[in-house]
CSV table of C-alpha atoms in Angstrom, one decimal:
chain,number,residue,atom,x,y,z
A,1,MET,CA,-8.4,242.6,-33.4
A,2,SER,CA,-11.3,242.9,-35.8
A,3,GLN,CA,-14.1,240.3,-35.6
A,4,LEU,CA,-13.8,237.4,-38.0
A,5,ARG,CA,-16.8,237.2,-40.3
A,6,THR,CA,-17.9,233.9,-41.7
A,7,VAL,CA,-20.7,232.6,-43.9
A,8,GLN,CA,-21.8,229.0,-43.5
A,9,VAL,CA,-23.5,227.6,-46.6
A,10,LEU,CA,-25.8,224.6,-46.3
A,11,GLY,CA,-27.6,222.4,-48.8
A,12,GLY,CA,-30.4,221.6,-46.5
A,13,GLY,CA,-29.6,218.0,-45.4
A,14,ALA,CA,-30.6,217.1,-41.8
A,15,GLY,CA,-27.3,215.8,-40.7
A,16,SER,CA,-25.2,218.7,-42.0
A,17,SER,CA,-27.8,221.2,-40.6
A,18,ALA,CA,-27.4,219.7,-37.1
A,19,ARG,CA,-23.6,219.8,-37.3
A,20,VAL,CA,-23.6,223.4,-38.7
A,21,SER,CA,-26.0,224.5,-35.9
A,22,SER,CA,-23.4,223.2,-33.4
A,23,LEU,CA,-20.5,224.8,-35.2
A,24,ALA,CA,-22.3,228.1,-35.6
A,25,ALA,CA,-23.1,228.3,-31.9
A,26,GLY,CA,-19.6,227.5,-31.0
A,27,LEU,CA,-18.1,230.1,-33.3
A,28,VAL,CA,-20.4,232.8,-32.1
A,29,ALA,CA,-19.4,231.9,-28.5
A,30,ARG,CA,-15.8,232.5,-29.5
A,31,GLY,CA,-16.5,235.9,-30.9
A,32,VAL,CA,-16.9,235.0,-34.6
A,33,GLN,CA,-19.7,236.7,-36.6
A,34,VAL,CA,-21.7,234.0,-38.4
A,35,THR,CA,-24.2,234.1,-41.2
A,36,VAL,CA,-25.9,230.9,-42.2
A,37,CYS,CA,-27.3,230.5,-45.7
A,38,ALA,CA,-29.7,227.6,-46.2
A,39,PRO,CA,-33.0,226.8,-47.8
A,40,ALA,CA,-36.0,228.4,-46.1
A,41,GLY,CA,-37.0,226.5,-43.0
A,42,SER,CA,-33.8,224.5,-42.3
A,43,GLY,CA,-32.3,227.3,-40.2
A,44,HIS,CA,-35.4,227.5,-38.0
A,45,ALA,CA,-35.8,223.8,-37.8
A,46,HIS,CA,-32.4,223.4,-36.2
A,47,GLY,CA,-32.4,226.6,-34.0
A,48,LEU,CA,-29.8,228.4,-36.0
A,49,PRO,CA,-31.1,232.0,-35.4
A,50,ALA,CA,-31.4,231.3,-31.7
A,51,SER,CA,-27.7,230.5,-31.5
A,52,GLY,CA,-26.8,234.2,-32.3
A,53,THR,CA,-26.3,233.7,-36.0
A,54,ARG,CA,-27.8,235.7,-38.8
A,55,PHE,CA,-29.9,233.4,-41.0
A,56,VAL,CA,-30.4,234.1,-44.7
A,57,ALA,CA,-32.8,232.0,-46.7
A,58,VAL,CA,-31.1,231.0,-50.0
A,59,PRO,CA,-32.7,228.4,-52.3
A,60,ARG,CA,-30.9,225.1,-53.0
A,61,ARG,CA,-30.5,225.9,-56.7
A,62,SER,CA,-27.7,227.1,-59.0
A,63,ASP,CA,-29.8,229.5,-61.2
A,64,PRO,CA,-28.6,233.1,-61.5
A,65,ALA,CA,-31.1,234.5,-58.9
A,66,ALA,CA,-30.1,232.0,-56.2
A,67,VAL,CA,-26.4,232.4,-56.9
A,68,ALA,CA,-26.9,236.2,-56.8
A,69,ALA,CA,-28.6,235.9,-53.4
A,70,LEU,CA,-25.8,233.8,-52.1
A,71,ARG,CA,-23.2,236.2,-53.5
A,72,THR,CA,-24.9,239.1,-51.7
A,73,ALA,CA,-25.0,237.2,-48.5
A,74,CYS,CA,-21.3,236.5,-48.7
A,75,THR,CA,-20.4,240.2,-49.2
A,76,GLY,CA,-17.8,241.3,-46.6
A,77,ALA,CA,-17.1,237.7,-45.4
A,78,ASP,CA,-13.5,236.8,-44.5
A,79,ILE,CA,-14.2,233.1,-44.8
A,80,VAL,CA,-17.0,231.2,-46.6
A,81,HIS,CA,-17.6,227.6,-45.4
A,82,ALA,CA,-19.8,225.3,-47.5
A,83,HIS,CA,-21.1,222.1,-46.2
A,84,GLY,CA,-21.8,219.4,-48.8
A,85,LEU,CA,-21.2,219.0,-52.5
A,86,HIS,CA,-24.0,221.1,-53.9
A,87,ALA,CA,-23.5,223.9,-51.4
A,88,ALA,CA,-19.8,223.9,-52.3
A,89,VAL,CA,-20.5,224.2,-56.0
A,90,ARG,CA,-22.9,227.1,-55.5
A,91,ALA,CA,-20.5,228.9,-53.1
A,92,GLY,CA,-17.7,228.5,-55.6
A,93,ILE,CA,-19.8,230.1,-58.3
A,94,ALA,CA,-21.0,232.9,-56.0
A,95,LEU,CA,-17.4,233.7,-54.9
A,96,SER,CA,-15.9,233.7,-58.4
A,97,GLY,CA,-13.5,236.6,-58.9
A,98,ARG,CA,-13.7,237.7,-55.3
A,99,GLY,CA,-10.7,236.1,-53.7
A,100,THR,CA,-12.7,235.2,-50.5
A,101,PRO,CA,-11.3,231.9,-49.2
A,102,LEU,CA,-13.7,229.0,-49.5
A,103,VAL,CA,-13.6,226.1,-47.0
A,104,VAL,CA,-15.6,223.0,-48.0
A,105,THR,CA,-16.6,220.1,-45.7
A,106,TRP,CA,-17.7,216.9,-47.3
A,107,HIS,CA,-19.8,215.1,-44.6
A,108,THR,CA,-20.9,212.2,-46.8
A,109,ARG,CA,-20.3,210.8,-50.3
A,110,ALA,CA,-23.0,210.9,-53.0
A,111,HIS,CA,-23.4,207.9,-55.2
A,112,ALA,CA,-24.7,207.6,-58.8
A,113,ALA,CA,-24.0,205.7,-62.0
A,114,GLY,CA,-24.2,206.4,-65.7
A,115,ALA,CA,-24.8,210.0,-66.8
A,116,ARG,CA,-25.7,211.1,-63.3
A,117,GLY,CA,-22.4,209.6,-62.0
A,118,ARG,CA,-20.4,211.6,-64.6
A,119,LEU,CA,-22.3,214.7,-63.6
A,120,LEU,CA,-21.5,214.0,-60.0
A,121,ARG,CA,-17.8,213.6,-60.6
A,122,MET,CA,-17.8,216.9,-62.6
A,123,LEU,CA,-19.4,218.6,-59.6
A,124,GLU,CA,-16.9,217.1,-57.2
A,125,ARG,CA,-14.1,218.4,-59.4
A,126,LYS,CA,-15.6,221.9,-59.4
A,127,ALA,CA,-16.1,221.9,-55.6
A,128,ALA,CA,-12.7,220.5,-54.8
A,129,ARG,CA,-10.8,222.9,-57.1
A,130,ALA,CA,-12.8,225.9,-55.9
A,131,ALA,CA,-11.9,225.3,-52.3
A,132,ALA,CA,-8.8,226.6,-50.5
A,133,VAL,CA,-9.2,223.7,-48.1
A,134,VAL,CA,-11.4,220.6,-48.3
A,135,LEU,CA,-12.3,219.0,-44.9
A,136,GLY,CA,-13.4,215.3,-45.1
A,137,THR,CA,-15.1,213.6,-42.2
A,138,SER,CA,-13.4,210.3,-43.2
A,139,TRP,CA,-10.2,209.3,-44.9
A,140,GLU,CA,-12.2,208.0,-47.8
A,141,LEU,CA,-13.6,211.5,-48.4
A,142,VAL,CA,-10.2,213.1,-48.0
A,143,ASP,CA,-8.7,210.7,-50.6
A,144,ARG,CA,-11.7,211.4,-52.9
A,145,ALA,CA,-11.2,215.1,-52.7
A,146,ARG,CA,-7.5,214.8,-53.5
A,147,ARG,CA,-8.4,212.6,-56.6
A,148,ARG,CA,-10.8,215.3,-57.7
A,149,GLY,CA,-8.0,218.0,-57.6
A,150,ALA,CA,-8.3,219.6,-54.2
A,151,ARG,CA,-5.2,221.8,-53.4
A,152,ASP,CA,-5.4,221.0,-49.7
A,153,ALA,CA,-7.6,218.1,-48.3
A,154,ARG,CA,-7.5,217.2,-44.6
A,155,LEU,CA,-9.2,214.9,-42.2
A,156,ALA,CA,-11.7,216.7,-39.9
A,157,PRO,CA,-14.0,214.3,-38.1
A,158,ALA,CA,-17.2,216.1,-37.2
A,159,ALA,CA,-18.7,216.0,-33.8
A,160,ILE,CA,-22.4,215.6,-33.3
A,161,PRO,CA,-24.1,217.5,-30.6
A,162,VAL,CA,-24.5,215.4,-27.5
A,163,SER,CA,-27.7,216.9,-26.2
A,164,ARG,CA,-30.2,215.5,-28.8
A,165,VAL,CA,-32.2,213.5,-26.2
A,166,THR,CA,-34.7,216.0,-24.8
A,167,GLY,CA,-34.6,215.5,-21.1
A,168,ALA,CA,-35.2,212.0,-19.8
A,169,PRO,CA,-37.7,210.4,-22.2
A,170,ASP,CA,-40.3,208.0,-21.0
A,171,ASP,CA,-39.4,204.9,-23.0
A,172,GLY,CA,-42.7,203.1,-22.3
A,173,LYS,CA,-44.6,206.2,-23.4
A,174,VAL,CA,-42.6,206.5,-26.6
A,175,ARG,CA,-43.0,202.8,-27.4
A,176,ALA,CA,-46.7,202.9,-26.7
A,177,GLU,CA,-47.3,206.0,-28.9
A,178,LEU,CA,-45.5,204.2,-31.8
A,179,GLY,CA,-47.4,200.9,-31.2
A,180,ALA,CA,-44.3,199.0,-30.1
A,181,PHE,CA,-45.5,198.1,-26.6
A,182,GLY,CA,-44.7,194.4,-26.0
A,183,ARG,CA,-42.7,194.0,-29.2
A,184,PRO,CA,-39.1,194.9,-30.3
A,185,LEU,CA,-38.6,198.5,-31.5
A,186,LEU,CA,-36.1,199.2,-34.3
A,187,VAL,CA,-35.2,202.7,-35.4
A,188,SER,CA,-33.8,203.9,-38.8
A,189,VAL,CA,-33.7,207.0,-40.9
A,190,ALA,CA,-35.1,207.7,-44.4
A,191,GLN,CA,-32.4,207.3,-47.0
A,192,ARG,CA,-32.2,207.5,-50.7
A,193,ASP,CA,-31.7,203.7,-51.2
A,194,HIS,CA,-34.3,202.4,-48.8
A,195,ASP,CA,-35.4,199.3,-50.7
A,196,ALA,CA,-32.9,197.0,-48.9
A,197,LEU,CA,-34.3,198.2,-45.6
A,198,LEU,CA,-37.9,197.4,-46.5
A,199,ASP,CA,-36.9,194.1,-48.1
A,200,ALA,CA,-35.2,193.2,-44.8
A,201,VAL,CA,-38.5,194.0,-42.9
A,202,ARG,CA,-40.1,191.1,-44.7
A,203,GLY,CA,-37.4,188.8,-43.3
A,204,TRP,CA,-38.1,189.7,-39.7
A,205,ARG,CA,-41.9,190.3,-39.7
A,206,ALA,CA,-42.5,186.6,-39.3
A,207,LEU,CA,-41.0,186.7,-35.8
A,208,ASP,CA,-43.4,186.5,-32.8
A,209,PRO,CA,-43.9,189.3,-31.8
A,210,ALA,CA,-43.0,191.0,-35.0
A,211,PRO,CA,-40.6,194.0,-34.5
A,212,LEU,CA,-41.8,197.4,-35.4
A,213,LEU,CA,-39.5,199.6,-37.4
A,214,ALA,CA,-39.7,203.4,-36.8
A,215,VAL,CA,-38.2,205.4,-39.6
A,216,VAL,CA,-37.3,209.0,-38.9
A,217,GLY,CA,-38.5,210.7,-42.0
A,218,GLU,CA,-37.7,213.7,-44.2
A,219,THR,CA,-40.5,215.0,-46.3
A,220,HIS,CA,-38.8,214.7,-49.6
A,221,ARG,CA,-38.1,211.0,-49.1
A,222,THR,CA,-41.1,209.7,-47.1
A,223,GLY,CA,-43.5,209.6,-50.0
A,224,ALA,CA,-42.0,206.6,-51.7
A,225,LEU,CA,-41.4,204.9,-48.3
A,226,GLY,CA,-45.0,205.4,-47.3
A,227,ARG,CA,-46.4,204.1,-50.5
A,228,ARG,CA,-44.5,200.8,-50.3
A,229,ILE,CA,-45.2,200.4,-46.5
A,230,ALA,CA,-48.9,200.7,-47.2
A,231,THR,CA,-48.9,198.5,-50.3
A,232,GLU,CA,-47.1,195.7,-48.6
A,233,GLY,CA,-48.6,196.1,-45.1
A,234,LEU,CA,-45.1,196.3,-43.6
A,235,PRO,CA,-44.7,196.8,-39.8
A,236,VAL,CA,-43.1,200.2,-40.3
A,237,VAL,CA,-44.1,203.7,-39.1
A,238,LEU,CA,-42.8,207.0,-40.2
A,239,ALA,CA,-42.0,208.8,-37.0
A,240,GLY,CA,-40.9,212.5,-36.7
A,241,GLY,CA,-38.0,214.4,-38.0
A,242,PRO,CA,-34.2,214.7,-37.3
A,243,ASP,CA,-34.8,216.4,-33.9
A,244,ASP,CA,-36.6,213.2,-32.7
A,245,ILE,CA,-33.7,210.8,-33.4
A,246,GLY,CA,-32.3,210.9,-29.9
A,247,ASP,CA,-35.6,210.3,-28.1
A,248,LEU,CA,-36.6,207.5,-30.4
A,249,LEU,CA,-33.3,205.8,-30.1
A,250,ALA,CA,-33.4,206.0,-26.3
A,251,ALA,CA,-36.5,203.8,-26.5
A,252,ALA,CA,-35.2,201.4,-29.2
A,253,ASP,CA,-33.8,197.9,-29.0
A,254,ILE,CA,-31.7,198.1,-32.2
A,255,ALA,CA,-30.7,200.9,-34.7
A,256,VAL,CA,-30.7,199.9,-38.3
A,257,LEU,CA,-29.0,201.6,-41.3
A,258,SER,CA,-29.3,200.1,-44.7
A,259,GLY,CA,-28.0,202.7,-47.1
A,260,ARG,CA,-26.2,206.0,-47.7
A,261,GLY,CA,-27.3,209.5,-47.0
A,262,ASP,CA,-26.8,212.4,-44.7
A,263,GLY,CA,-28.9,211.1,-41.9
A,264,GLY,CA,-26.9,207.8,-41.6
A,265,PRO,CA,-23.8,209.1,-39.7
A,266,LEU,CA,-26.1,211.1,-37.5
A,267,LEU,CA,-28.1,208.0,-36.4
A,268,ALA,CA,-24.9,206.0,-36.0
A,269,HIS,CA,-23.3,208.7,-33.8
A,270,GLU,CA,-26.5,208.8,-31.6
A,271,ALA,CA,-26.9,205.1,-31.4
A,272,LEU,CA,-23.4,204.4,-30.2
A,273,ARG,CA,-23.4,207.3,-27.7
A,274,LEU,CA,-26.7,206.0,-26.2
A,275,GLY,CA,-25.5,202.4,-26.2
A,276,ILE,CA,-28.1,201.2,-28.7
A,277,PRO,CA,-26.8,198.2,-30.8
A,278,LEU,CA,-26.4,199.1,-34.4
A,279,VAL,CA,-26.7,197.0,-37.6
A,280,ALA,CA,-25.5,198.9,-40.6
A,281,ALA,CA,-24.4,198.6,-44.2
A,282,ARG,CA,-20.7,198.8,-44.7
A,283,VAL,CA,-20.6,202.1,-46.7
A,284,ASP,CA,-18.4,205.1,-47.0
A,285,GLY,CA,-16.7,206.0,-43.7
A,286,LEU,CA,-19.1,204.1,-41.5
A,287,PRO,CA,-16.7,201.2,-40.7
A,288,GLU,CA,-14.0,203.9,-39.8
A,289,LEU,CA,-16.6,205.6,-37.5
A,290,VAL,CA,-17.9,202.6,-35.6
A,291,GLY,CA,-15.0,200.2,-35.5
A,292,ASP,CA,-16.0,196.9,-33.9
A,293,ALA,CA,-18.9,198.5,-32.1
A,294,ALA,CA,-21.6,197.6,-34.7
A,295,GLU,CA,-22.8,194.7,-36.8
A,296,LEU,CA,-21.8,195.6,-40.4
A,297,VAL,CA,-23.3,193.9,-43.5
A,298,PRO,CA,-22.7,194.3,-47.2
A,299,HIS,CA,-24.5,197.3,-48.7
A,300,GLY,CA,-27.7,196.3,-50.6
A,301,ASP,CA,-27.8,192.8,-49.1
A,302,ALA,CA,-31.3,192.8,-47.5
A,303,GLU,CA,-31.0,189.1,-46.5
A,304,ALA,CA,-27.8,189.8,-44.5
A,305,LEU,CA,-29.4,192.9,-42.9
A,306,SER,CA,-32.4,190.9,-41.9
A,307,GLU,CA,-30.4,188.0,-40.5
A,308,ALA,CA,-28.2,190.3,-38.5
A,309,VAL,CA,-31.2,191.9,-36.8
A,310,VAL,CA,-32.8,188.6,-36.1
A,311,ARG,CA,-29.6,187.2,-34.5
A,312,LEU,CA,-29.3,190.3,-32.3
A,313,LEU,CA,-32.9,190.1,-31.2
A,314,ALA,CA,-32.3,186.5,-30.1
A,315,ASP,CA,-29.0,187.3,-28.3
A,316,PRO,CA,-29.3,189.7,-25.4
A,317,GLY,CA,-25.7,189.1,-24.4
A,318,ARG,CA,-24.4,190.3,-27.8
A,319,ARG,CA,-26.7,193.3,-27.7
A,320,GLN,CA,-25.2,194.2,-24.3
A,321,ARG,CA,-21.6,193.8,-25.6
A,322,LEU,CA,-22.4,196.0,-28.6
A,323,ALA,CA,-23.9,198.6,-26.3
A,324,GLU,CA,-20.8,198.7,-24.1
A,325,ALA,CA,-18.5,198.7,-27.2
A,326,GLY,CA,-20.5,201.6,-28.7
A,327,ARG,CA,-20.2,203.8,-25.6
A,328,ALA,CA,-16.5,203.1,-25.5
A,329,GLN,CA,-16.1,203.9,-29.2
A,330,ALA,CA,-18.0,207.1,-28.9
A,331,ALA,CA,-15.9,208.2,-25.9
A,332,GLY,CA,-12.9,208.5,-28.3
A,333,TRP,CA,-14.7,210.7,-30.8
A,334,PRO,CA,-13.9,214.4,-31.0
A,335,THR,CA,-15.9,216.7,-28.9
A,336,GLU,CA,-17.8,219.8,-30.2
A,337,ASP,CA,-15.0,221.9,-28.7
A,338,ASP,CA,-12.4,219.9,-30.6
A,339,THR,CA,-14.3,220.3,-33.9
A,340,ILE,CA,-14.8,224.1,-33.4
A,341,ALA,CA,-11.1,224.6,-32.4
A,342,HIS,CA,-10.0,222.7,-35.6
A,343,VAL,CA,-12.2,224.7,-37.8
A,344,LEU,CA,-11.0,228.0,-36.3
A,345,SER,CA,-7.4,227.0,-36.8
A,346,VAL,CA,-8.2,226.5,-40.5
A,347,TYR,CA,-10.0,229.9,-40.7
A,348,ASP,CA,-6.9,231.5,-39.0
A,349,GLU,CA,-4.7,230.1,-41.7
A,350,LEU,CA,-6.8,231.5,-44.5
A,351,ALA,CA,-8.1,234.8,-43.1
A,352,THR,CA,-6.6,238.0,-44.5
A,353,PRO,CA,-4.1,239.8,-42.2
A,354,ALA,CA,-6.7,242.6,-41.7
A,355,ALA,CA,-9.4,240.1,-40.6
A,356,ALA,CA,-7.1,238.0,-38.5
A,357,GLY,CA,-5.8,241.2,-36.8
């Protein structure tokens, strides 16, 4: 049997990079040859080369030079697997005329209105129709792919690596370093629509002691966040990158998610697994993911978000019940082995007879 050759194409988002790092390592362990194409830096940030994969830096652009680089990297592949909308569009263009099967995973849904919304829908149609199979991490994404013309769209809940807490963190040390000693610590992630989160901070900063919010940041989003935090004097700190989520959450009292974005599901997964009470906006597939194990509020409602956090801080019993419910909910999620086995079954369906043996 010849070795199956796959190319994984990323757009550079933190959550999808973490998931693909796990998938790539699992595929390599099962004898699959894996090349990962992603913007420079993202592969190294998530340990992709160390997992036994070949890493190729490809810009997150659709200009001829970037597409040509991706097309070259995909030469000889039996399966190309794109993660995210923009990666899928670029992979579809790069594979045009080749006949190489394209698998697309939609991890999250992008949102936009007006002209940008129309462009987004056009890109979704291009991605869905270019794919032999679209895998959605929630039924909402599966239905969306079908509406956009996908020939084959399936549910494929994605596992998040369990080992994101590095050893046994010293909670007191983490809190002291952040300036949260003797006060509640809340943890969130930088997302595109962060205004509701910072508006909510104004609702709970009157508490005594005032909670400190630590936001796990990404460089392309933290600029606007930092400016508003400084201007309004908000009790918020920007703390580390995606690899720090587990350690920060392990020291936190509450996890908070106000918006949409790639990092949201990652933080929700981690919070429930660690038994950290979660307050989150009711968006996309999040209610499906967390069930009754989180406090859900309307998206964009800063007052509801703030009030939910204040109520939880005043109710240790409710926090304990959410912690227990979160661990129970997480116990029913697919494991990394489940996810890798499912993806391999899709590859086996699509691989040419020569590649599959």
